[in-house]
CSV table of C-alpha atoms and ligand atoms in Angstrom, one decimal:
chain,number,residue,atom,x,y,z
A,236,UNK,CA,14.8,73.7,88.0
A,237,UNK,CA,11.7,75.5,88.0
A,238,UNK,CA,10.1,74.3,84.6
A,239,UNK,CA,6.7,74.2,83.4
A,240,UNK,CA,5.8,71.6,80.8
A,241,UNK,CA,2.7,72.3,78.9
A,242,UNK,CA,1.2,69.9,76.2
A,243,UNK,CA,-1.4,71.8,74.1
A,244,UNK,CA,-4.0,70.3,71.8
A,245,UNK,CA,-2.9,72.0,68.5
A,246,UNK,CA,-0.2,73.9,66.9
A,247,UNK,CA,-2.6,76.9,66.5
A,248,UNK,CA,-3.0,76.9,70.4
A,249,UNK,CA,0.8,76.6,70.9
A,250,UNK,CA,1.4,79.5,68.5
A,251,UNK,CA,-1.2,81.6,70.2
A,252,UNK,CA,0.2,80.9,73.7
A,253,UNK,CA,3.7,81.6,72.6
A,254,UNK,CA,2.7,84.8,71.0
A,255,UNK,CA,0.7,85.8,74.2
A,256,UNK,CA,3.9,85.5,76.4
A,257,UNK,CA,5.6,88.0,74.0
A,258,UNK,CA,2.6,90.3,74.1
A,259,UNK,CA,2.4,90.2,78.0
A,260,UNK,CA,6.1,91.1,78.1
A,261,UNK,CA,5.5,94.2,75.7
A,262,UNK,CA,2.4,95.2,77.4
A,263,UNK,CA,4.3,95.6,80.6
A,264,UNK,CA,5.4,99.0,79.1
A,265,UNK,CA,9.1,98.7,79.9
A,266,UNK,CA,11.7,98.3,77.2
A,267,UNK,CA,11.9,94.5,76.3
A,268,UNK,CA,14.6,92.5,74.9
A,269,UNK,CA,13.7,89.4,73.2
A,270,UNK,CA,15.7,86.4,72.0
A,271,UNK,CA,14.1,85.0,68.8
A,272,UNK,CA,14.4,81.7,66.8
A,273,UNK,CA,13.9,80.9,63.2
A,274,UNK,CA,12.8,77.4,61.9
A,275,UNK,CA,9.6,75.6,61.3
A,276,UNK,CA,8.1,75.9,65.0
A,277,UNK,CA,7.8,79.8,65.4
A,278,UNK,CA,6.3,80.5,62.2
A,279,UNK,CA,2.7,80.2,63.8
A,280,UNK,CA,3.7,82.4,66.7
A,281,UNK,CA,5.1,85.1,64.4
A,282,UNK,CA,1.7,84.9,62.4
A,283,UNK,CA,-0.2,85.6,65.6
A,284,UNK,CA,2.0,88.5,66.5
A,285,UNK,CA,1.5,90.0,62.9
A,286,UNK,CA,-2.1,89.7,63.1
A,287,UNK,CA,-2.3,91.7,66.3
A,288,UNK,CA,-2.1,95.5,65.2
A,289,UNK,CA,-2.3,96.7,68.9
A,290,UNK,CA,1.1,95.4,69.8
A,291,UNK,CA,3.5,98.6,70.2
A,292,UNK,CA,6.7,97.5,69.1
A,293,UNK,CA,8.4,100.6,69.6
A,294,UNK,CA,10.1,99.6,73.0
A,295,UNK,CA,11.1,96.2,71.8
A,296,UNK,CA,14.7,95.2,70.8
A,297,UNK,CA,15.2,91.8,69.4
A,298,UNK,CA,18.4,89.6,69.3
A,299,UNK,CA,18.1,86.5,66.8
A,300,UNK,CA,19.6,83.4,68.1
A,301,UNK,CA,21.7,82.5,65.0
A,302,UNK,CA,22.4,83.3,61.5
A,303,UNK,CA,24.1,81.1,58.8
A,304,UNK,CA,27.6,81.6,57.4
A,305,UNK,CA,28.4,81.2,53.8
A,306,UNK,CA,25.1,82.3,52.2
A,307,UNK,CA,24.4,85.7,51.1
A,308,UNK,CA,22.5,87.8,53.6
A,309,UNK,CA,19.9,88.4,50.7
A,310,UNK,CA,19.4,84.5,50.1
A,311,UNK,CA,15.9,83.7,50.9
A,312,UNK,CA,16.9,81.2,53.6
A,313,UNK,CA,19.3,83.6,55.5
A,314,UNK,CA,17.7,84.0,58.9
A,315,UNK,CA,17.6,87.7,58.4
A,316,UNK,CA,15.3,87.1,55.4
A,317,UNK,CA,13.3,84.5,57.3
A,318,UNK,CA,12.6,87.1,60.0
A,319,UNK,CA,11.9,89.8,57.6
A,320,UNK,CA,9.4,87.6,55.7
A,321,UNK,CA,7.7,86.3,59.0
A,322,UNK,CA,7.8,89.0,61.2
A,323,UNK,CA,9.8,92.3,60.9
A,324,UNK,CA,8.3,93.5,57.4
A,325,UNK,CA,4.9,93.4,58.9
A,326,UNK,CA,5.4,95.1,62.2
A,327,UNK,CA,6.2,98.8,63.2
A,328,UNK,CA,9.5,97.9,64.9
A,329,UNK,CA,12.6,100.3,64.7
A,330,UNK,CA,14.9,98.5,62.5
A,331,UNK,CA,17.8,99.9,64.6
A,332,UNK,CA,16.4,97.6,67.5
A,333,UNK,CA,16.7,94.4,65.5
A,334,UNK,CA,20.0,92.4,65.7
A,335,UNK,CA,21.4,89.3,64.2
A,336,UNK,CA,24.7,87.7,65.4
A,337,UNK,CA,27.7,88.1,62.9
A,338,UNK,CA,31.2,87.2,63.2
A,339,UNK,CA,32.4,90.8,63.8
A,340,UNK,CA,30.0,91.8,66.8
A,341,UNK,CA,30.6,91.2,70.4
A,342,UNK,CA,27.0,90.2,70.5
A,343,UNK,CA,27.1,89.3,74.3
A,344,UNK,CA,28.6,92.7,75.2
A,345,UNK,CA,25.6,94.2,73.0
A,346,UNK,CA,23.1,92.1,74.9
A,347,UNK,CA,24.6,93.0,78.2
A,348,UNK,CA,24.6,96.8,77.2
A,349,UNK,CA,21.0,96.9,77.0
A,350,UNK,CA,20.4,95.0,80.3
A,351,UNK,CA,20.2,91.3,79.1
A,352,UNK,CA,17.4,89.3,77.5
A,353,UNK,CA,14.1,89.4,79.2
A,354,UNK,CA,12.6,86.5,77.4
A,355,UNK,CA,14.2,84.2,74.9
A,356,UNK,CA,12.1,81.9,72.7
A,357,UNK,CA,13.7,78.6,71.7
A,358,UNK,CA,13.1,75.6,69.4
A,359,UNK,CA,15.0,72.4,69.8
A,360,UNK,CA,16.7,70.3,67.3
A,361,UNK,CA,16.3,66.6,67.1
A,362,UNK,CA,20.0,66.1,68.4
A,363,UNK,CA,19.1,68.5,71.4
A,364,UNK,CA,20.6,71.6,70.0
A,365,UNK,CA,19.3,75.1,71.2
A,366,UNK,CA,20.2,77.9,68.8
A,367,UNK,CA,23.0,76.3,66.9
A,368,UNK,CA,24.7,75.0,70.1
A,369,UNK,CA,25.3,71.6,68.7
A,370,UNK,CA,26.1,68.4,70.9
A,371,UNK,CA,29.5,69.1,72.4
A,372,UNK,CA,29.0,72.7,72.9
A,373,UNK,CA,30.5,74.1,76.2
A,374,UNK,CA,27.8,75.0,78.7
A,375,UNK,CA,29.9,78.4,79.3
A,376,UNK,CA,29.9,79.2,75.5
A,377,UNK,CA,29.2,82.7,74.4
A,378,UNK,CA,28.3,83.8,70.8
A,379,UNK,CA,30.6,82.3,68.3
A,380,UNK,CA,31.2,80.5,65.0
A,381,UNK,CA,30.1,76.8,65.0
A,382,UNK,CA,30.3,73.9,62.5
A,383,UNK,CA,26.8,72.5,62.2
A,384,UNK,CA,26.2,69.0,63.0
A,385,UNK,CA,25.6,66.4,60.2
A,386,UNK,CA,22.0,65.9,61.5
A,387,UNK,CA,21.2,69.7,61.6
A,388,UNK,CA,22.4,70.0,57.9
A,389,UNK,CA,20.2,66.9,56.9
A,390,UNK,CA,17.3,68.4,58.9
A,391,UNK,CA,17.7,71.9,57.4
A,392,UNK,CA,18.0,70.5,53.9
A,393,UNK,CA,14.3,70.7,53.4
A,394,UNK,CA,14.5,74.6,53.2
A,395,UNK,CA,17.1,74.4,50.3
A,396,UNK,CA,17.1,72.9,46.8
A,397,UNK,CA,19.6,70.3,47.8
A,398,UNK,CA,21.8,69.3,50.8
A,399,UNK,CA,24.8,70.7,49.1
A,400,UNK,CA,23.3,74.1,49.4
A,401,UNK,CA,22.9,73.9,53.1
A,402,UNK,CA,25.4,76.1,55.1
A,403,UNK,CA,28.0,74.1,57.2
A,404,UNK,CA,28.6,77.0,59.7
A,405,UNK,CA,26.8,79.6,61.6
A,406,UNK,CA,26.9,82.0,64.3
A,407,UNK,CA,25.1,81.2,67.3
A,408,UNK,CA,24.3,82.6,70.6
A,409,UNK,CA,26.0,80.6,73.3
A,410,UNK,CA,24.5,78.4,75.9
A,411,UNK,CA,25.7,80.9,78.7
A,412,UNK,CA,24.2,83.6,76.7
A,413,UNK,CA,20.9,81.9,76.5
A,414,UNK,CA,20.9,80.9,80.2
A,415,UNK,CA,21.3,84.4,81.2
A,416,UNK,CA,17.9,85.2,79.7
A,417,UNK,CA,15.4,86.2,82.6
A,418,UNK,CA,12.8,83.8,81.1
A,419,UNK,CA,13.0,81.1,78.5
A,420,UNK,CA,10.2,79.7,76.5
A,421,UNK,CA,10.9,76.4,74.5
A,422,UNK,CA,8.4,75.7,71.8
A,423,UNK,CA,8.3,72.1,70.1
A,424,UNK,CA,5.8,70.4,67.7
A,425,UNK,CA,5.6,66.9,66.5
A,426,UNK,CA,6.1,63.6,68.2
A,427,UNK,CA,9.6,63.2,66.9
A,428,UNK,CA,10.6,65.9,69.4
A,429,UNK,CA,9.3,64.2,72.3
A,430,UNK,CA,12.3,61.9,72.9
A,431,UNK,CA,14.7,64.7,72.9
A,432,UNK,CA,12.5,66.8,75.2
A,433,UNK,CA,12.4,64.1,77.6
A,434,UNK,CA,16.1,63.3,77.4
A,435,UNK,CA,16.9,67.1,77.8
A,436,UNK,CA,14.5,67.6,80.7
A,437,UNK,CA,14.8,64.5,82.8
A,438,UNK,CA,18.2,62.9,81.7
A,439,UNK,CA,21.6,63.7,82.6
A,440,UNK,CA,22.7,67.3,82.4
A,441,UNK,CA,25.5,66.9,79.7
A,442,UNK,CA,27.2,68.9,76.9
A,443,UNK,CA,26.2,66.0,74.7
A,444,UNK,CA,22.5,67.1,74.9
A,445,UNK,CA,22.9,71.0,75.0
A,446,UNK,CA,19.3,71.6,75.8
A,447,UNK,CA,19.8,69.6,79.1
A,448,UNK,CA,21.4,72.9,80.6
A,449,UNK,CA,17.9,74.3,80.6
A,450,UNK,CA,17.2,72.1,83.7
A,451,UNK,CA,19.3,74.7,85.6
A,452,UNK,CA,17.2,77.7,84.4
A,453,UNK,CA,14.8,78.9,87.1
A,454,UNK,CA,12.0,80.3,84.7
A,455,UNK,CA,11.6,78.0,81.9
A,456,UNK,CA,8.3,77.0,80.1
A,457,UNK,CA,8.0,74.3,77.5
A,458,UNK,CA,5.0,74.4,75.2
A,459,UNK,CA,4.6,71.2,73.1
A,460,UNK,CA,2.1,69.9,70.7
A,461,UNK,CA,1.9,66.8,68.7
B,1032,LIG,C1,16.9,78.5,64.7
B,1032,LIG,C2,17.3,77.6,65.9
B,1032,LIG,C3,17.2,76.1,65.9
B,1032,LIG,C4,15.8,75.7,65.8
B,1032,LIG,C5,15.7,74.2,65.9
B,1032,LIG,C6,14.3,73.7,65.7
B,1032,LIG,O1,17.1,79.8,64.9
B,1032,LIG,O2,17.8,78.4,66.8
B,1032,LIG,O3,17.8,75.7,67.2
B,1032,LIG,O4,14.9,76.2,66.7
B,1032,LIG,O5,16.6,73.6,64.9
B,1032,LIG,O6,13.8,73.9,64.4
B,1032,LIG,P1,12.4,73.6,63.9
B,1032,LIG,O7,11.5,74.5,64.5
B,1032,LIG,O8,12.4,73.9,62.4
B,1032,LIG,O9,12.1,72.2,64.3
């Protein structure tokens, strides 16, 4: 494992640093492929990216980590809508370079066809999920349909009017897909995430804690704030 754990003083700082990692990649001038998350944690990072009108998005292709099944794509909480609202509607990215997993694509082949992911940003679920690879997900999993964990459904209920509205399935990038990314940046905020980060980074590498596979990645940074 070659991991860097960085605790920063504020969510604003975390968001700025995460955005900076993305900007550095884009400014390199080469075509860049990013793996992108939704959820609470990356919202500040997306705000920072939107603020910077100097970023040239033309050479950037994005692959979102996951998408719900069972809600309309136009539902305000679909991940496509989340991304449009928080990032894509505000930047000059070619919409043909924006991808979400769905049940019909061979997402892994698409990612491979463009040369693989250069940088993937991850959040982490309280149960150790990354993307929607819930506990028990095989380490060699690729993009597929999954059932969401009870805890994930409960955690995500905050985005819906009621828990009954939360989708119970999603399409997610697999753990193997994520591990193939050249660089990974995991962002997490709140003391409630500290236990699972510790377990994932220093505990046993086990499919019961999907994020523990990240210990085997050789270019991993974790940015954390309380
Ligand atoms: C969402 C995703 C999830 C979230 C995780 C943390 O695209 O991949 O794994 O990153 O559930 O979510 P927040 O940031 O809301 O705590």
